[in-house]
Structures are given as structure tokens and as C-alpha cells.
Amino acid sequence: MDADGCVLDVGRTARRATRRQRRAILTRYTHCMVDHCPMPAHLCQIDHITNWSDGGTTDLDNLGPTCQFHNRDRYRNPAHYQLHQVGKNRWGFTYTSPRNQRN
Ligand SMILES: [Zn+2]
């Protein structure tokens, strides 16, 4: 719940983040979740860390900001992104180039 007592986790009942969830996410993140991406969080889309199509929930701990490019690229090429935790309640993705994976 947020400070007004509104529920912030909606599980599988809704795919899109609510306005209150977006506001809460913007207090956690300053930029796109992908390492070194300069896109400010307020200009990003709210993305599911575990994709909705893979059973991910629309809960705060499974949501974060990604720019449009990284949102689409991560969905199309999930093997190129490695998830890591940042602090207590934030996540980040490290892009791993396919060229680096051949070594
Ligand atoms: Zn990005």
C-alpha cells in the first residue's frame, strides 16, 4: 500500500501499471533500468521484470522503468540481458553483447 492506503500490487488482474504504481516506481529509479542508459525514468515505460507473457505480475517488485528501445529489445532478446539487484528494492539489467558470449 502507498501512503494513502491504496493497494500497489495488482498481481495478474491488470497488465498495465497503475498511475500510483508509476509514481512509486519513479521514487525508486532515476533512469532506465538498463545499466548506463541515460533515459530519465520519467520518460520511460513501466516494464515487467519477469515479462507478463511469462507469467510476471503487475506488482511493484516486478516493475521498473525501461526506455522504449530497451523495453522492446529486452523482450525480443532476453538472453542479452542479465538481471541484478540494485539496493533493497530495485533491479537493473546489464546488456551482454552476443559477441561477448561467443568467447
Ligand atoms: Zn534504456
Short mmCIF file of C-alpha atoms and ligand atoms in Angstrom, two decimals:
data_model
loop_
_atom_site.label_atom_id
_atom_site.label_comp_id
_atom_site.label_asym_id
_atom_site.label_seq_id
_atom_site.Cartn_x
_atom_site.Cartn_y
_atom_site.Cartn_z
CA MET A 1 0.00 0.00 0.00
CA ASP A 2 1.06 3.58 -0.54
CA ALA A 3 0.85 6.44 1.97
CA ASP A 4 -2.86 6.91 1.17
CA GLY A 5 -3.59 3.24 1.91
CA CYS A 6 -4.12 2.28 -1.73
CA VAL A 7 -3.01 -1.17 -2.86
CA LEU A 8 0.04 -1.02 -5.11
CA ASP A 9 0.29 -4.70 -6.10
CA VAL A 10 -2.34 -5.97 -8.50
CA GLY A 11 -0.85 -9.34 -9.42
CA ARG A 12 -2.29 -10.74 -12.65
CA THR A 13 -5.53 -8.72 -12.57
CA ALA A 14 -4.10 -5.90 -14.72
CA ARG A 15 -1.22 -5.84 -17.21
CA ARG A 16 -0.52 -2.11 -17.21
CA ALA A 17 0.93 -0.33 -14.20
CA THR A 18 -1.45 2.00 -12.41
CA ARG A 19 -0.75 5.71 -12.02
CA ARG A 20 0.04 5.11 -8.33
CA GLN A 21 2.46 2.29 -9.19
CA ARG A 22 4.19 4.53 -11.73
CA ARG A 23 4.54 7.25 -9.12
CA ALA A 24 6.02 4.77 -6.62
CA ILE A 25 8.45 3.42 -9.24
CA LEU A 26 9.66 6.92 -10.05
CA THR A 27 10.66 7.34 -6.40
CA ARG A 28 12.86 4.23 -6.72
CA TYR A 29 14.52 4.85 -10.07
CA THR A 30 16.17 7.83 -11.71
CA HIS A 31 16.87 6.25 -15.12
CA CYS A 32 16.06 3.29 -17.37
CA MET A 33 16.84 0.01 -15.58
CA VAL A 34 19.45 -0.99 -18.16
CA ASP A 35 22.94 -0.13 -16.95
CA HIS A 36 24.36 3.10 -18.38
CA CYS A 37 21.19 4.02 -20.29
CA PRO A 38 20.78 7.79 -19.91
CA MET A 39 16.99 7.89 -20.40
CA PRO A 40 15.39 9.56 -17.34
CA ALA A 41 12.87 7.31 -15.59
CA HIS A 42 10.02 9.78 -16.01
CA LEU A 43 10.35 9.40 -19.80
CA CYS A 44 10.42 5.59 -19.65
CA GLN A 45 7.75 2.95 -19.98
CA ILE A 46 6.94 0.77 -16.98
CA ASP A 47 8.22 -2.69 -17.79
CA HIS A 48 7.68 -6.08 -16.16
CA ILE A 49 10.98 -7.57 -14.94
CA THR A 50 9.52 -11.06 -15.43
CA ASN A 51 7.56 -10.47 -18.62
CA TRP A 52 3.79 -10.51 -18.41
CA SER A 53 3.74 -13.12 -21.17
CA ASP A 54 5.91 -15.35 -18.97
CA GLY A 55 3.53 -15.07 -16.01
CA GLY A 56 5.00 -11.92 -14.46
CA THR A 57 2.83 -9.93 -12.10
CA THR A 58 2.00 -6.23 -12.06
CA ASP A 59 3.46 -5.79 -8.60
CA LEU A 60 5.93 -3.12 -7.56
CA ASP A 61 8.76 -5.60 -7.06
CA ASN A 62 8.29 -6.82 -10.64
CA LEU A 63 8.11 -3.40 -12.29
CA GLY A 64 10.67 -0.85 -13.33
CA PRO A 65 11.31 1.80 -15.96
CA THR A 66 12.83 1.00 -19.32
CA CYS A 67 13.14 3.24 -22.33
CA GLN A 68 11.19 2.19 -25.41
CA PHE A 69 14.29 0.75 -27.09
CA HIS A 70 15.33 -1.38 -24.11
CA ASN A 71 11.74 -2.48 -23.40
CA ARG A 72 11.42 -3.92 -26.92
CA ASP A 73 14.97 -5.20 -27.20
CA ARG A 74 14.82 -6.99 -23.85
CA TYR A 75 11.54 -8.64 -24.87
CA ARG A 76 12.96 -9.75 -28.23
CA ASN A 77 16.42 -10.73 -26.94
CA PRO A 78 16.05 -11.75 -23.29
CA ALA A 79 19.30 -13.73 -23.37
CA HIS A 80 21.20 -10.48 -23.93
CA TYR A 81 20.16 -9.04 -20.57
CA GLN A 82 21.33 -10.15 -17.16
CA LEU A 83 19.21 -9.17 -14.15
CA HIS A 84 20.85 -7.93 -10.98
CA GLN A 85 19.53 -6.40 -7.79
CA VAL A 86 20.38 -2.79 -7.01
CA GLY A 87 19.94 -1.94 -3.35
CA LYS A 88 16.99 -3.23 -1.37
CA ASN A 89 14.10 -2.90 -3.79
CA ARG A 90 15.43 -2.03 -7.23
CA TRP A 91 16.59 -4.05 -10.19
CA GLY A 92 18.91 -3.45 -13.07
CA PHE A 93 19.81 -5.16 -16.30
CA THR A 94 23.27 -5.50 -17.76
CA TYR A 95 23.35 -5.77 -21.53
CA THR A 96 25.60 -8.61 -22.61
CA SER A 97 26.63 -8.35 -26.22
CA PRO A 98 26.23 -11.53 -28.27
CA ARG A 99 29.87 -11.03 -29.34
CA ASN A 100 30.98 -11.30 -25.69
CA GLN A 101 29.04 -14.55 -25.27
CA ARG A 102 30.97 -16.37 -28.02
CA ASN A 103 34.27 -16.29 -26.11
ZN ZN B 1 17.19 2.32 -21.84
#
